[in-house]
Tab-separated table of C-alpha atoms in Angstrom:
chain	number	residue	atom	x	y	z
A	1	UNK	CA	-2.306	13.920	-12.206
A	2	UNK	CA	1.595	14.026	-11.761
A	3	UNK	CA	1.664	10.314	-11.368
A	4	UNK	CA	4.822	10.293	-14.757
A	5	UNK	CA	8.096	11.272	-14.757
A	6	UNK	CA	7.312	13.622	-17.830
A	7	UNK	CA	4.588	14.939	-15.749
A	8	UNK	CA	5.973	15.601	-12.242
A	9	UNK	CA	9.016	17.018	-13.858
A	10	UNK	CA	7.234	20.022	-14.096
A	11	UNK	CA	7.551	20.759	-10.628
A	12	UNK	CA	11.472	20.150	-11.453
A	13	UNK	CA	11.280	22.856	-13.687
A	14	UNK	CA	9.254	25.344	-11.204
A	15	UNK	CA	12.370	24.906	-8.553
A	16	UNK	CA	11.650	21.953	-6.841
A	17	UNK	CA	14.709	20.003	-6.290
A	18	UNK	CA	13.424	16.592	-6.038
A	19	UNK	CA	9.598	15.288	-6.488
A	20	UNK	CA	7.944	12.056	-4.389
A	21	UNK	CA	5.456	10.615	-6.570
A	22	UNK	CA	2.478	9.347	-3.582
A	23	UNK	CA	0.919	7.082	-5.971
A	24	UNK	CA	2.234	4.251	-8.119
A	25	UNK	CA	3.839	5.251	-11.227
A	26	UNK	CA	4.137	4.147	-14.809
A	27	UNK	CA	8.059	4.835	-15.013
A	28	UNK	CA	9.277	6.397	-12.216
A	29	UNK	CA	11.293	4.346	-10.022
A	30	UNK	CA	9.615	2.918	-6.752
A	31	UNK	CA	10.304	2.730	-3.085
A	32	UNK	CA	9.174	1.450	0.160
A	33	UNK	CA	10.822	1.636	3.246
A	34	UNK	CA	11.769	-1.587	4.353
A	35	UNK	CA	11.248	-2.991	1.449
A	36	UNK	CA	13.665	-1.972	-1.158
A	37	UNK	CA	14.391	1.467	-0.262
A	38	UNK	CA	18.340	0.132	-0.007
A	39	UNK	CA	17.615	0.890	-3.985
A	40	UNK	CA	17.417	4.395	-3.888
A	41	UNK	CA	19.479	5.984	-6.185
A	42	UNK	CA	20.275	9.535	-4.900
A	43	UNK	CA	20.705	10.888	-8.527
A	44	UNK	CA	17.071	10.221	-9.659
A	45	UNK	CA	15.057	13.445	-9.235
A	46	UNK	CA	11.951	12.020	-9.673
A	47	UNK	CA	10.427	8.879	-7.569
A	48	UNK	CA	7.346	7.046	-6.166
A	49	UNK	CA	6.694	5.875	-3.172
A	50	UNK	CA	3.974	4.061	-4.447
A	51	UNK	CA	0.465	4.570	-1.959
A	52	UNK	CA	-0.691	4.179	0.990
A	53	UNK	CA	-1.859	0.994	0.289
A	54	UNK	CA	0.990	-0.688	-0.943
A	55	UNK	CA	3.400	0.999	2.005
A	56	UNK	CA	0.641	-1.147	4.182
A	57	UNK	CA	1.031	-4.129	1.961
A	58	UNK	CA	4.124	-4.249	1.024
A	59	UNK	CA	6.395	-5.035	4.470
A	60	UNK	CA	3.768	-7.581	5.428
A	61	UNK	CA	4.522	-9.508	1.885
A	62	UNK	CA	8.061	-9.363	2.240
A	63	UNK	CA	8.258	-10.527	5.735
A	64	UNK	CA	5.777	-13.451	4.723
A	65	UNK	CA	7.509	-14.296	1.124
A	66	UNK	CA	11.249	-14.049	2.995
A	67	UNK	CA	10.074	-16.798	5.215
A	68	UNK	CA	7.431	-18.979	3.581
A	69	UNK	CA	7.372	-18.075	-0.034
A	70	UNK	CA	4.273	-16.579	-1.606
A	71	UNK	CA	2.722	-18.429	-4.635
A	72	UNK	CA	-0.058	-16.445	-5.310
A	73	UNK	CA	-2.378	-14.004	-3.083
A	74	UNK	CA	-5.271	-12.126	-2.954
A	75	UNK	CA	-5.609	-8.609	-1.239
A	76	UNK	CA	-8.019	-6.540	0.188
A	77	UNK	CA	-8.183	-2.718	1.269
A	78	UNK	CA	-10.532	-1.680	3.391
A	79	UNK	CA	-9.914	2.178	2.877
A	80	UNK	CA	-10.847	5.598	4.621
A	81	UNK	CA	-12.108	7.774	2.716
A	82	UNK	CA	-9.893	9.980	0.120
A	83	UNK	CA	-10.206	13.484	-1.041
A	84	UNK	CA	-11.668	12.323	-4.776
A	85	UNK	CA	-14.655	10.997	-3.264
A	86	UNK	CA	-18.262	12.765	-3.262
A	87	UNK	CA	-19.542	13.725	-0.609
A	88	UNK	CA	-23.060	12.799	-2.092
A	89	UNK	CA	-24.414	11.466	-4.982
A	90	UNK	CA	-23.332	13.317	-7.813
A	91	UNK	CA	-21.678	12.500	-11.227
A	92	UNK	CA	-18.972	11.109	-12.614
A	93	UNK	CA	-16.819	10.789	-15.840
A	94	UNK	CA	-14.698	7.578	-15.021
A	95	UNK	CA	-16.925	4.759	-13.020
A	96	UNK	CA	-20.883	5.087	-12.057
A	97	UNK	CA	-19.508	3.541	-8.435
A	98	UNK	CA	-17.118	6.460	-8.230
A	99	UNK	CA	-19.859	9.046	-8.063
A	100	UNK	CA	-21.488	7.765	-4.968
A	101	UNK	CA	-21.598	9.219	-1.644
A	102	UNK	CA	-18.149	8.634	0.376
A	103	UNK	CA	-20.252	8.995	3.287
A	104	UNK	CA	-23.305	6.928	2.943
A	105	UNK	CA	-22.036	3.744	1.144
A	106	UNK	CA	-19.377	0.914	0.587
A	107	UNK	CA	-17.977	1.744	-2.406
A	108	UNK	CA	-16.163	-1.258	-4.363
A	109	UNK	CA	-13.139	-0.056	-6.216
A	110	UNK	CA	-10.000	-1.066	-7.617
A	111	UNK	CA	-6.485	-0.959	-6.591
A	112	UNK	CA	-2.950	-0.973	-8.129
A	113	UNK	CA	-1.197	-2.021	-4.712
A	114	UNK	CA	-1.392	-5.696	-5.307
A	115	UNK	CA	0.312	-4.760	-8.722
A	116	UNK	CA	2.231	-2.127	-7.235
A	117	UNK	CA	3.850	-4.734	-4.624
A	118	UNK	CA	5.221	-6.483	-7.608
A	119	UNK	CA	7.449	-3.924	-9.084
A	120	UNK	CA	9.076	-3.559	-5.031
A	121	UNK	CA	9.107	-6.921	-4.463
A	122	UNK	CA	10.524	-8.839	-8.102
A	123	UNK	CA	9.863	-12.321	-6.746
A	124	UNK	CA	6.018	-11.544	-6.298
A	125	UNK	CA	5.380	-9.618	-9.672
A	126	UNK	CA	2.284	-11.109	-10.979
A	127	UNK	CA	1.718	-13.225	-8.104
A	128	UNK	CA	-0.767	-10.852	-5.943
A	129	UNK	CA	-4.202	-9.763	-7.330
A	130	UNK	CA	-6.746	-7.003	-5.440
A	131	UNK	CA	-9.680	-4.987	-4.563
A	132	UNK	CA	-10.419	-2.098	-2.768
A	133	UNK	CA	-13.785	-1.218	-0.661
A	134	UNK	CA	-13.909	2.460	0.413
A	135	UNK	CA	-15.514	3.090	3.675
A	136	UNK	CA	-17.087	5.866	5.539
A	137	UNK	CA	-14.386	6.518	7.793
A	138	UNK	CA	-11.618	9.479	8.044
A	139	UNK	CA	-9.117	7.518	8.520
A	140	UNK	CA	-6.987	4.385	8.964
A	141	UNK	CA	-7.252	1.497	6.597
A	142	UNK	CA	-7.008	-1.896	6.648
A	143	UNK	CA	-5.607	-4.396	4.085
A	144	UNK	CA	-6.139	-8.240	4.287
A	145	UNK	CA	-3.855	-10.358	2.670
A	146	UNK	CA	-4.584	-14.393	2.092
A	147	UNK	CA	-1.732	-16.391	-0.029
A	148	UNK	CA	-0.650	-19.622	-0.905
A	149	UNK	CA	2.429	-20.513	0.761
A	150	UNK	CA	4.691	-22.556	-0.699
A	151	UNK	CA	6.159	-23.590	2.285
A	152	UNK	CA	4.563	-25.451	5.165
A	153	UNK	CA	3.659	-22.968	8.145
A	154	UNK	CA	0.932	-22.306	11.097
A	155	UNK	CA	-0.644	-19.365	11.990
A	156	UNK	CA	1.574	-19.377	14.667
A	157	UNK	CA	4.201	-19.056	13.109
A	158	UNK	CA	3.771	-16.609	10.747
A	159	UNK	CA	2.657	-14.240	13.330
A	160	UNK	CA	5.728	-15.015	15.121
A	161	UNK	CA	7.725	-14.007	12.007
A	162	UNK	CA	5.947	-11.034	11.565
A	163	UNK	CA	6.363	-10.360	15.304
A	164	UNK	CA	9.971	-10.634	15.230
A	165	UNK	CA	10.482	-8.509	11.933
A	166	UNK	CA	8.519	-5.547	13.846
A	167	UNK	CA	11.273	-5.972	16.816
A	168	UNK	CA	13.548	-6.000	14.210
A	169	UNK	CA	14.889	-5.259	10.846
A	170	UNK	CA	11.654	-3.329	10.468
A	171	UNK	CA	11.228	-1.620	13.986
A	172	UNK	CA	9.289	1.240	13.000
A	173	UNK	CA	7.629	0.255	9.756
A	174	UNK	CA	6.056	-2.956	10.509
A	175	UNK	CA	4.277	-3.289	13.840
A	176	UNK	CA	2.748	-6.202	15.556
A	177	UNK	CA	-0.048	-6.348	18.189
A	178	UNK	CA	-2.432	-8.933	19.275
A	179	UNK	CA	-4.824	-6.658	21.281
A	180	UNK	CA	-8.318	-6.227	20.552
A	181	UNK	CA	-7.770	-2.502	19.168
A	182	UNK	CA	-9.804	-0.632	16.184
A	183	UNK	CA	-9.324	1.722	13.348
A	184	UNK	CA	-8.930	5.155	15.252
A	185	UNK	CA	-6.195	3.290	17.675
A	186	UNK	CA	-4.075	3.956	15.093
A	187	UNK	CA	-4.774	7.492	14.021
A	188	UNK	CA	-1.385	9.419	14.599
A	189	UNK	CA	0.597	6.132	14.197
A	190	UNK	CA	3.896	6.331	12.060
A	191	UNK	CA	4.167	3.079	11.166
A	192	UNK	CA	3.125	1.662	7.438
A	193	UNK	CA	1.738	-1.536	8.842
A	194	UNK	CA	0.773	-3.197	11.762
């Protein structure tokens, strides 16, 4: 609804002193921690920190375009549940798919993260594409990334890259783990991505 600058400057005018955007926006400038958050400009009262999604997305495509150099890429959300969904069956004014049970169905839906990544990330505007599917779960999601590289690397070593970034420059936003964990392993974790 407040997804504008226009828009969530009401809240501006109602006494707020500053308003996060938690969606992608239009025109309001965007940040992600680790990303391009060293950006920020202190004097705009009005910013986005994109979504969820692209908080998730976003770290992991920097660390892997830094160090190998995305071409192109495809992602995919596998996403909890949200709070526009239906509980059941029931109408709906935008998309038919949108109306469907939350909890009784794999919903197919789009995304603006892959889009979202590009206006964070300059060098990969226009390079990543996406889809969503929204799951029965309450939460945790999961986002799968697969790119064309246009440098030579193993799986090896982009995990090791990754690895090193979540010891590192992104301690706290970007984690790493090669254990056989699930979705709720993460419930009550801080971190964007991992």
């Amino acid at each position: 609804v407040f997804t504008t600058i226009e828009k969530a400057s009401a809240h501006l005018e109602n006494g707020a002193k500053k308003v996060v955007i938690t969606a992608p926006s239009a025109d309001a400038p965007m940040y992600v921690c680790g990303v391009n958050l060293e950006n920020y400009n202190p004097c705009d009262k009005v910013i986005s920190n994109a979504s969820c999604t692209t908080n998730c997305l976003a770290p992991l495509a920097k660390v892997i375009h830094d160090n190998f150099e995305i071409v192109e890429g495809l992602m995919t959300t596998v996403h909890a549940t949200t709070a526009t969904q239906k509980t059941v069956d029931g109408p709906s004014g935008k998309n038919w798919r949108d109306g469907r049970g939350a909890g009784q169905n794999i919903i197919p839906a789009s995304t603006g993260a892959a889009k979202a990544v590009g206006k964070v990330i300059p060098s990969l505007n226009g390079k990543l594409t996406g889809m969503a599917f929204r799951v029965p779960t309450p939460n945790v999601s999961v986002v799968d990334l697969t790119c064309r590289l246009g440098k030579g690397a193993s799986l090896d070593q982009i995990k090791a890259k990754v690895k090193e970034a979540s010891e590192g420059a992104l301690k706290g936003i970007l984690g790493y783990t090669d254990e056989q964990v699930v979705s709720t392993d993460f419930v009550g974790d801080v971190r964007s991505s991992i």
